[in-house]
mmCIF file of C-alpha atoms in Angstrom:
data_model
loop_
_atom_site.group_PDB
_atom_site.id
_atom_site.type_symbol
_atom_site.label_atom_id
_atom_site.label_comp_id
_atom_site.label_asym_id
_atom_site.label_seq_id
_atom_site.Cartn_x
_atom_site.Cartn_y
_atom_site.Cartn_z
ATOM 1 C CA UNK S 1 91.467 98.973 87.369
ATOM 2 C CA UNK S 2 94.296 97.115 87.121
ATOM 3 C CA UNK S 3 96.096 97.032 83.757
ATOM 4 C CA UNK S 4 97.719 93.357 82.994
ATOM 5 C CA UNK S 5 101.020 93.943 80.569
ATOM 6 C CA UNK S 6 101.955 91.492 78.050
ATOM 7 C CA UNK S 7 105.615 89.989 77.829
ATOM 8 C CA UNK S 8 106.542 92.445 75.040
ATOM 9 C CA UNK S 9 105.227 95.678 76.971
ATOM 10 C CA UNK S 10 107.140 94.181 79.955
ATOM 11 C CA UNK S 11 110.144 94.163 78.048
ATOM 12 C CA UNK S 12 109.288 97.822 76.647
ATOM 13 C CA UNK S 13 108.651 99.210 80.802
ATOM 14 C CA UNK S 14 112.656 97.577 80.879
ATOM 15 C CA UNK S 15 113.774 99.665 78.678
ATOM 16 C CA UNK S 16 112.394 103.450 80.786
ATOM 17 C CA UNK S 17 112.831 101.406 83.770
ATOM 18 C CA UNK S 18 116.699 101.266 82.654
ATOM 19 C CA UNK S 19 117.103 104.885 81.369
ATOM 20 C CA UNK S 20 116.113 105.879 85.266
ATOM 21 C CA UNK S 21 118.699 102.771 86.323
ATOM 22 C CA UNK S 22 121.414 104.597 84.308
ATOM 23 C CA UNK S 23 120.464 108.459 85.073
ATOM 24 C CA UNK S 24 120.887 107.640 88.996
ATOM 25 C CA UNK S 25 124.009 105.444 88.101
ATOM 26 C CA UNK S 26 124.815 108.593 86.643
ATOM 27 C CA UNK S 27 124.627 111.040 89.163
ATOM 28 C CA UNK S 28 126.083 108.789 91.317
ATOM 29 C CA UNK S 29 129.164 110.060 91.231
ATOM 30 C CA UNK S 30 127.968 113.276 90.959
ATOM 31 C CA UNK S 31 126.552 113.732 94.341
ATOM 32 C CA UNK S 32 129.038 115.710 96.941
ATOM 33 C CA UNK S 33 129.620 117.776 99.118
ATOM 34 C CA UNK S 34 129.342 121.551 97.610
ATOM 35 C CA UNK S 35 126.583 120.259 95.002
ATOM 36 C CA UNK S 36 123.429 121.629 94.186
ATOM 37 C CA UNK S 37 120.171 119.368 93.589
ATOM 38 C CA UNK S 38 119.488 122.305 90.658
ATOM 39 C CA UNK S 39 122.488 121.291 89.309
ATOM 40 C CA UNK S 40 122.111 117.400 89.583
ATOM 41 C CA UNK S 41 118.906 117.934 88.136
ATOM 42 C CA UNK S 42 120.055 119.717 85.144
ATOM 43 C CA UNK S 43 122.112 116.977 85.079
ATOM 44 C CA UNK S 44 119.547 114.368 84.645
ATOM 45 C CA UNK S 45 116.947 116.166 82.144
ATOM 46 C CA UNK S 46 120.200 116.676 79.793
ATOM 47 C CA UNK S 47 120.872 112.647 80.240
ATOM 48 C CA UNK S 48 117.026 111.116 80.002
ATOM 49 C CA UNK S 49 116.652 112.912 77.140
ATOM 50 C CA UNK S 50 119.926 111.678 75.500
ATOM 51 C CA UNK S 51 118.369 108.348 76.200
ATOM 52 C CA UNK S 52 115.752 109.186 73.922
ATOM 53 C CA UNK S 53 113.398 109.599 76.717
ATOM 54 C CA UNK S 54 111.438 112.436 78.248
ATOM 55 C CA UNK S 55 111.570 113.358 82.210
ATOM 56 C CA UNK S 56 108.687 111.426 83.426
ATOM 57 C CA UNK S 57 107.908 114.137 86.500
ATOM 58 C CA UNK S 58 108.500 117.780 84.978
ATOM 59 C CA UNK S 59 104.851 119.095 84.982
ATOM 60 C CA UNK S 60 103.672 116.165 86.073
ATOM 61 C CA UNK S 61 100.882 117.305 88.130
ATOM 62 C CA UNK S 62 102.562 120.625 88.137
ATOM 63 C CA UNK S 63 106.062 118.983 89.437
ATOM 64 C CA UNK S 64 108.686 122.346 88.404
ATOM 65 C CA UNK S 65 112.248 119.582 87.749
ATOM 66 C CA UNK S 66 112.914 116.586 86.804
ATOM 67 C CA UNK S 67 113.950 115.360 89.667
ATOM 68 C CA UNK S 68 111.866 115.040 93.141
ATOM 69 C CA UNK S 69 115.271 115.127 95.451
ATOM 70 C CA UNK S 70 114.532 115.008 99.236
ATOM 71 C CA UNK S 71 117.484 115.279 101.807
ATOM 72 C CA UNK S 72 117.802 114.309 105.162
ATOM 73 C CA UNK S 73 114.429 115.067 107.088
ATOM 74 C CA UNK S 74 112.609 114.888 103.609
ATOM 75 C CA UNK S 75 110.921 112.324 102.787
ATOM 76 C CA UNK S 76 110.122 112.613 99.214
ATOM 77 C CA UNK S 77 109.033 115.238 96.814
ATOM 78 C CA UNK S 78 111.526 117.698 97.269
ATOM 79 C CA UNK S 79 111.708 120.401 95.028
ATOM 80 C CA UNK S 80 115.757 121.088 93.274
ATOM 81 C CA UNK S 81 117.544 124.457 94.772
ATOM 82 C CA UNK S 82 120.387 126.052 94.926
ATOM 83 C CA UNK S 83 121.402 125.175 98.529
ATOM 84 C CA UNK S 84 124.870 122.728 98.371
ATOM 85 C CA UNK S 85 124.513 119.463 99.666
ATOM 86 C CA UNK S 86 127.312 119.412 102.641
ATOM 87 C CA UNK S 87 128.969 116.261 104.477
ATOM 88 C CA UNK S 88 126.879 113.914 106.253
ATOM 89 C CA UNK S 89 124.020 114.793 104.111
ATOM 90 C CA UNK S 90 121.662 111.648 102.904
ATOM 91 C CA UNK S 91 119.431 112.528 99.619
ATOM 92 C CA UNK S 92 116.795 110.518 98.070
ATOM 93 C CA UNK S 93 116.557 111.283 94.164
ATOM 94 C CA UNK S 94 113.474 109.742 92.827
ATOM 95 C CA UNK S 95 113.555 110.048 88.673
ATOM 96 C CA UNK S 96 110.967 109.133 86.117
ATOM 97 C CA UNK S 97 111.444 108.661 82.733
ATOM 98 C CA UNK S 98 108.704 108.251 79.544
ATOM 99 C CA UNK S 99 109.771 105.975 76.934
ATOM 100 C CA UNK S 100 108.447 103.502 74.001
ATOM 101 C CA UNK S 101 104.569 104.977 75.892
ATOM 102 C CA UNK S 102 105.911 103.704 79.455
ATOM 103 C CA UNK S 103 106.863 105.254 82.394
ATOM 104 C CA UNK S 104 109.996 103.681 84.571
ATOM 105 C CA UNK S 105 109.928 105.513 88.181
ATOM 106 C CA UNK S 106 112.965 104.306 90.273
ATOM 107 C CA UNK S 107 114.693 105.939 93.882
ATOM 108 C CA UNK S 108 117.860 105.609 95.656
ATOM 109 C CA UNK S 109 119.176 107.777 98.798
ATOM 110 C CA UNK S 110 122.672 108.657 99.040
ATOM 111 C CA UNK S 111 125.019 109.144 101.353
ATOM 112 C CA UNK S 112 127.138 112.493 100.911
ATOM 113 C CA UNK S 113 130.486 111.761 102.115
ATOM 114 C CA UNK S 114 131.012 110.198 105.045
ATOM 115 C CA UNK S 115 127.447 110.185 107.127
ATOM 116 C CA UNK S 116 126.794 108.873 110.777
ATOM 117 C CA UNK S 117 126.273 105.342 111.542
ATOM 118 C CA UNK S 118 122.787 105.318 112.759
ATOM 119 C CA UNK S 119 121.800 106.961 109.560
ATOM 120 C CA UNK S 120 123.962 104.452 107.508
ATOM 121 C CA UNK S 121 122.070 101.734 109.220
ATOM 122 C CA UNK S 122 118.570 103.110 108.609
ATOM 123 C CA UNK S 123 119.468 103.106 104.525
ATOM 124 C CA UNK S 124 120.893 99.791 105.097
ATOM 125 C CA UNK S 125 117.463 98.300 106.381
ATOM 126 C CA UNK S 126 115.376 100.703 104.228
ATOM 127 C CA UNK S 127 116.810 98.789 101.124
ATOM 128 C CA UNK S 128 116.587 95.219 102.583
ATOM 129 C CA UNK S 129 113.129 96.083 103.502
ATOM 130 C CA UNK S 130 112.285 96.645 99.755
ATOM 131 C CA UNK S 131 113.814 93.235 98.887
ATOM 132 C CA UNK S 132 111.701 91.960 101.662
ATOM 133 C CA UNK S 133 108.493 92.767 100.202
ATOM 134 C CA UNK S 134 109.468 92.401 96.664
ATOM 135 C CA UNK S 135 109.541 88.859 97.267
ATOM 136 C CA UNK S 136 105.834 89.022 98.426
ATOM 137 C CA UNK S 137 104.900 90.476 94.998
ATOM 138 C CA UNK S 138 104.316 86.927 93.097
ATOM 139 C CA UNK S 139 101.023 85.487 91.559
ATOM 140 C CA UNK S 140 98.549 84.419 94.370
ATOM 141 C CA UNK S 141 99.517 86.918 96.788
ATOM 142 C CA UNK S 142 97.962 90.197 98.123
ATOM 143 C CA UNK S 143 99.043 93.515 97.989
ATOM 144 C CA UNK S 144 99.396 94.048 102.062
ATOM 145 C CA UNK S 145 101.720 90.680 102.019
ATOM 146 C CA UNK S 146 104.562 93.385 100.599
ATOM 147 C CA UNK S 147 103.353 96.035 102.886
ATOM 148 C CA UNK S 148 103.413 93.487 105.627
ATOM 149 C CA UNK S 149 106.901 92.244 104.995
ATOM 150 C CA UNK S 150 108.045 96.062 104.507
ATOM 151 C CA UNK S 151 106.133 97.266 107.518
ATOM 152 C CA UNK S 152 107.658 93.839 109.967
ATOM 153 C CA UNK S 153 111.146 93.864 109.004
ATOM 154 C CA UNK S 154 111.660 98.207 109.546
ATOM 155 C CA UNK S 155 109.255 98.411 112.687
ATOM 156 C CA UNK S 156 111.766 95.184 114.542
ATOM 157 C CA UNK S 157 114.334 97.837 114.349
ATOM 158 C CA UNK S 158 112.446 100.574 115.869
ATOM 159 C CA UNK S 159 111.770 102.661 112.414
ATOM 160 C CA UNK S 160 108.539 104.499 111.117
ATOM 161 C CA UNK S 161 106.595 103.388 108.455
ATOM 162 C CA UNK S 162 105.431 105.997 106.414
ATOM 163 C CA UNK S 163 101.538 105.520 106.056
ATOM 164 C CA UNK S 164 100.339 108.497 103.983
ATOM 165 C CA UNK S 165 102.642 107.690 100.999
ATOM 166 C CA UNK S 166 102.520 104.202 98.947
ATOM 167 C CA UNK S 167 104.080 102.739 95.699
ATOM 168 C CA UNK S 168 101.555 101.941 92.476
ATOM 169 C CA UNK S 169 101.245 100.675 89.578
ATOM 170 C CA UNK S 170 103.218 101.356 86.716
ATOM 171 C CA UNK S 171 102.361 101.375 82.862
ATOM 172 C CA UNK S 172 101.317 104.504 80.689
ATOM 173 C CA UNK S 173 100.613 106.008 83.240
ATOM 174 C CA UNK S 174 102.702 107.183 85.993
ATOM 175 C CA UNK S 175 100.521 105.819 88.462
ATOM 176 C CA UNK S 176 98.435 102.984 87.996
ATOM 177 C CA UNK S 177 96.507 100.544 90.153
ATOM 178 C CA UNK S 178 96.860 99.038 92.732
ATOM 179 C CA UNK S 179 98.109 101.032 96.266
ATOM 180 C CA UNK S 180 101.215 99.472 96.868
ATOM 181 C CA UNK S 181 101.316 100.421 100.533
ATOM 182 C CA UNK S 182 104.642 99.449 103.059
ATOM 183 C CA UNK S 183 102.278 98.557 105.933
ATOM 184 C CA UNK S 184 99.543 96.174 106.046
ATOM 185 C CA UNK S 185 98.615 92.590 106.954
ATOM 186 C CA UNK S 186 98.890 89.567 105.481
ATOM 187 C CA UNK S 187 96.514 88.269 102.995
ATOM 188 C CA UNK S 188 94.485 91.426 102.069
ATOM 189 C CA UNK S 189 94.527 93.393 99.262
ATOM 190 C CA UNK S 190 93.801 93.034 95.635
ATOM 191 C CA UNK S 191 95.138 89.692 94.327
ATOM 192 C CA UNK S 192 98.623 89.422 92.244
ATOM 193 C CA UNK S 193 98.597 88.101 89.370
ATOM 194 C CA UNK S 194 100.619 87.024 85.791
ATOM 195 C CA UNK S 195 101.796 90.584 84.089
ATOM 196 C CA UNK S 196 101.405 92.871 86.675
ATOM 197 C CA UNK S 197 103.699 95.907 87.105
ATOM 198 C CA UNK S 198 104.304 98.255 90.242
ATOM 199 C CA UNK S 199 106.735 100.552 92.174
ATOM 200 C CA UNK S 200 107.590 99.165 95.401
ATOM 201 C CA UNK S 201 109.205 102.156 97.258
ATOM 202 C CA UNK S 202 109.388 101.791 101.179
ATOM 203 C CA UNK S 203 109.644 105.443 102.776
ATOM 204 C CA UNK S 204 111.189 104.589 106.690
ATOM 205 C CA UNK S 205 112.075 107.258 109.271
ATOM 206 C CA UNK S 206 114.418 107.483 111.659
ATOM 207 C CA UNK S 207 111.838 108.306 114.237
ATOM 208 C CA UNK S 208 108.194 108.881 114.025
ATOM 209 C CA UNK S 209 106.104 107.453 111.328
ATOM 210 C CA UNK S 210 104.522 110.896 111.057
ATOM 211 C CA UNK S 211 104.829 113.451 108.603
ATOM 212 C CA UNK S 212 104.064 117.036 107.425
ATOM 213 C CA UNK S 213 104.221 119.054 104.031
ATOM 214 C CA UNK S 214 105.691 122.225 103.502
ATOM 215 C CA UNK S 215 103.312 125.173 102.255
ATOM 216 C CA UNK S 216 105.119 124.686 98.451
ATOM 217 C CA UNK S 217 102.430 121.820 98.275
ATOM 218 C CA UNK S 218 104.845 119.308 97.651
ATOM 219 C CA UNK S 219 107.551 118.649 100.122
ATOM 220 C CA UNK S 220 107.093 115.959 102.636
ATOM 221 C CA UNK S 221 109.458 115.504 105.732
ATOM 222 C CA UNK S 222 109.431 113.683 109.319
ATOM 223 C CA UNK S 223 107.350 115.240 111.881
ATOM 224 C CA UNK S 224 110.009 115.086 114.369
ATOM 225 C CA UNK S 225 112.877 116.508 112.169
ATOM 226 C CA UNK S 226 114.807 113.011 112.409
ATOM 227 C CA UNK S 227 115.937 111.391 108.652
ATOM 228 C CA UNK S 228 114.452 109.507 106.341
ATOM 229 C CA UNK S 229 115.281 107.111 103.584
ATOM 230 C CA UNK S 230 113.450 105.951 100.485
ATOM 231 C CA UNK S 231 114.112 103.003 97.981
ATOM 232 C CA UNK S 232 112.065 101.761 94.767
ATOM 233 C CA UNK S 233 112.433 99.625 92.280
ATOM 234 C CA UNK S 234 110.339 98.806 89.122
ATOM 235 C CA UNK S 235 108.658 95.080 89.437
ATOM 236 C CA UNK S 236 107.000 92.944 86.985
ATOM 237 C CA UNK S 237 105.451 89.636 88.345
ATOM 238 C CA UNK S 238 106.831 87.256 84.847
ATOM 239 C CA UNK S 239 105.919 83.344 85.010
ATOM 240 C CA UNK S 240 104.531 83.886 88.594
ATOM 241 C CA UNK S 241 107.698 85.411 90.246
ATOM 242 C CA UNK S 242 109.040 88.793 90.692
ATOM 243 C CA UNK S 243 111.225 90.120 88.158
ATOM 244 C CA UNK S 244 113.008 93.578 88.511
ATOM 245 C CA UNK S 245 112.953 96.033 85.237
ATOM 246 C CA UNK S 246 115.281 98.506 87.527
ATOM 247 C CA UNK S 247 118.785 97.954 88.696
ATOM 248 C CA UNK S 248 120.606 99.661 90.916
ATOM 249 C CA UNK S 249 123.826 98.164 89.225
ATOM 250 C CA UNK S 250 124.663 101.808 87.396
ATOM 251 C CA UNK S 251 125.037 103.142 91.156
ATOM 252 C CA UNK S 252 127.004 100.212 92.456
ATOM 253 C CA UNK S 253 129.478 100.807 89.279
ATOM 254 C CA UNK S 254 129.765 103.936 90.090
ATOM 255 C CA UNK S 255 130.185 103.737 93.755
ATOM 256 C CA UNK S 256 132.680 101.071 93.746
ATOM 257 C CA UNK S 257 130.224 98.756 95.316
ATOM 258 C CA UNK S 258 129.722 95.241 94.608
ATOM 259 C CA UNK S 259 126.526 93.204 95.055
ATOM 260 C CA UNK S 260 124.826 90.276 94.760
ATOM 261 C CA UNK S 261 121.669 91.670 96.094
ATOM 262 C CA UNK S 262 119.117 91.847 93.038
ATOM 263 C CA UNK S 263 120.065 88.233 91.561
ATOM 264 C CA UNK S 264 117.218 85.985 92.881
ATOM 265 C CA UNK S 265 114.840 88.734 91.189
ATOM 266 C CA UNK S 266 116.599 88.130 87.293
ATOM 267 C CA UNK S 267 115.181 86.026 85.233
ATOM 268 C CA UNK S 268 115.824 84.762 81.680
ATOM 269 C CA UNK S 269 113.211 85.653 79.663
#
């Protein structure tokens, strides 16, 4: 069942949503060559719960870290170790946080130093594609319109669509209704609607849409050994249009980067 938020509960999602926003802006500048994920993600627990907030995925189903941190061939779920990050490494971090009741669940994949074009392209396209169906999430529309516009815009330059992994909804609990998938066509799916929350979080490959886990139960990566990238934001549909809870600002800041890119999602409310 789908849980409808009111404006104030919105606003309370905003705030976890932002202590994610700041723990990746965070570690940020953290992530190098010669780094361990252990260490990022001791990194992380120590700042959430600064913030006043608890990690949203230690023992979360069993989850051992705060952090699900996935490099290269990974897709998502990896499990922190001790093995450094080295050049022309990409990493996903996906963080949770619980705070105020509500859970904010947010993603970004880095690059680690300098990393090779093709794979700077596929994050590139991996983002845009989550601004692409992001703009599908508005009142009136179906859930496969945002896998739609995720699935058309990655597959016209020759990517995989992850199909066995989708985003959710996002409210006390850590996943809600509905299946956000980032595949689908248009017009089917549960209806959106006025106070709606979800995690939009496209997972593209390199290669091959196809995937396998590793026998710790929890690690996915690409069948064919190629990268992958993942991107998610935290989305509220407010007065019938999109409105982002997460940021990826904190990164930018930290990264040097500037960007116009979330603006049309930003409302005044």
């Amino acid at each position: 069942m789908i849980k409808i938020k009111t404006r104030e509960e919105i606003e309370l999602m905003r705030e976890s949503a932002l202590v994610v926003s700041k723990t990746l802006g965070m570690l940020a500048g953290e992530v190098k060559p010669g780094v361990t994920t252990l260490y990022l993600d001791k990194l992380a627990e120590e700042f959430i719960r600064a913030e006043g907030a608890i990690p949203g995925f230690l023992g979360l189903y069993d989850f051992p870290n705060t952090l699900c941190m996935s490099p290269n061939a990974q897709v998502v779920h990896g499990i922190p170790n001790d093995k450094p990050l080295v050049e022309g490494d990409i990493i996903s971090i996906d963080c949770g946080a619980l705070k105020n009741g509500f859970y904010g669940d947010h993603a970004y994949t880095f690059e680690v130093g300098e990393v090779a074009p093709e794979v700077k392209k596929l994050l590139a396209i991996t983002k845009q594609s989550l601004y692409e169906g992001i703009r599908q999430f508005k009142s009136g529309n179906r859930v496969e319109d945002v896998g739609f516009a995720i699935q058309n815009y990655c597959e016209k330059h020759g990517y995989g669509v992850v199909r066995e992994l989708v985003g959710h909804g996002l409210g006390k609990a850590m996943h809600e209704d509905p299946e956000m998938p980032n595949y689908g066509r248009r017009g089917r799916g549960k209806k959106f609607m006025e106070g709606m929350v979800v995690a939009i979080e496209p997972m593209i490959n390199l290669g091959t849409h196809q995937i396998n886990q590793l026998k710790d139960g929890w690690t996915i990566l690409t069948r064919d050994g190629k990268p992958s990238a993942h991107f998610e934001h935290d989305v509220a549909i407010v007065n019938g249009k999109p409105e982002l809870l997460s940021t990826f600002k904190y990164i930018y800041e930290a990264l040097g980067i500037v960007s116009s890119e979330e603006d049309e999602f930003r409302q005044n409310l």
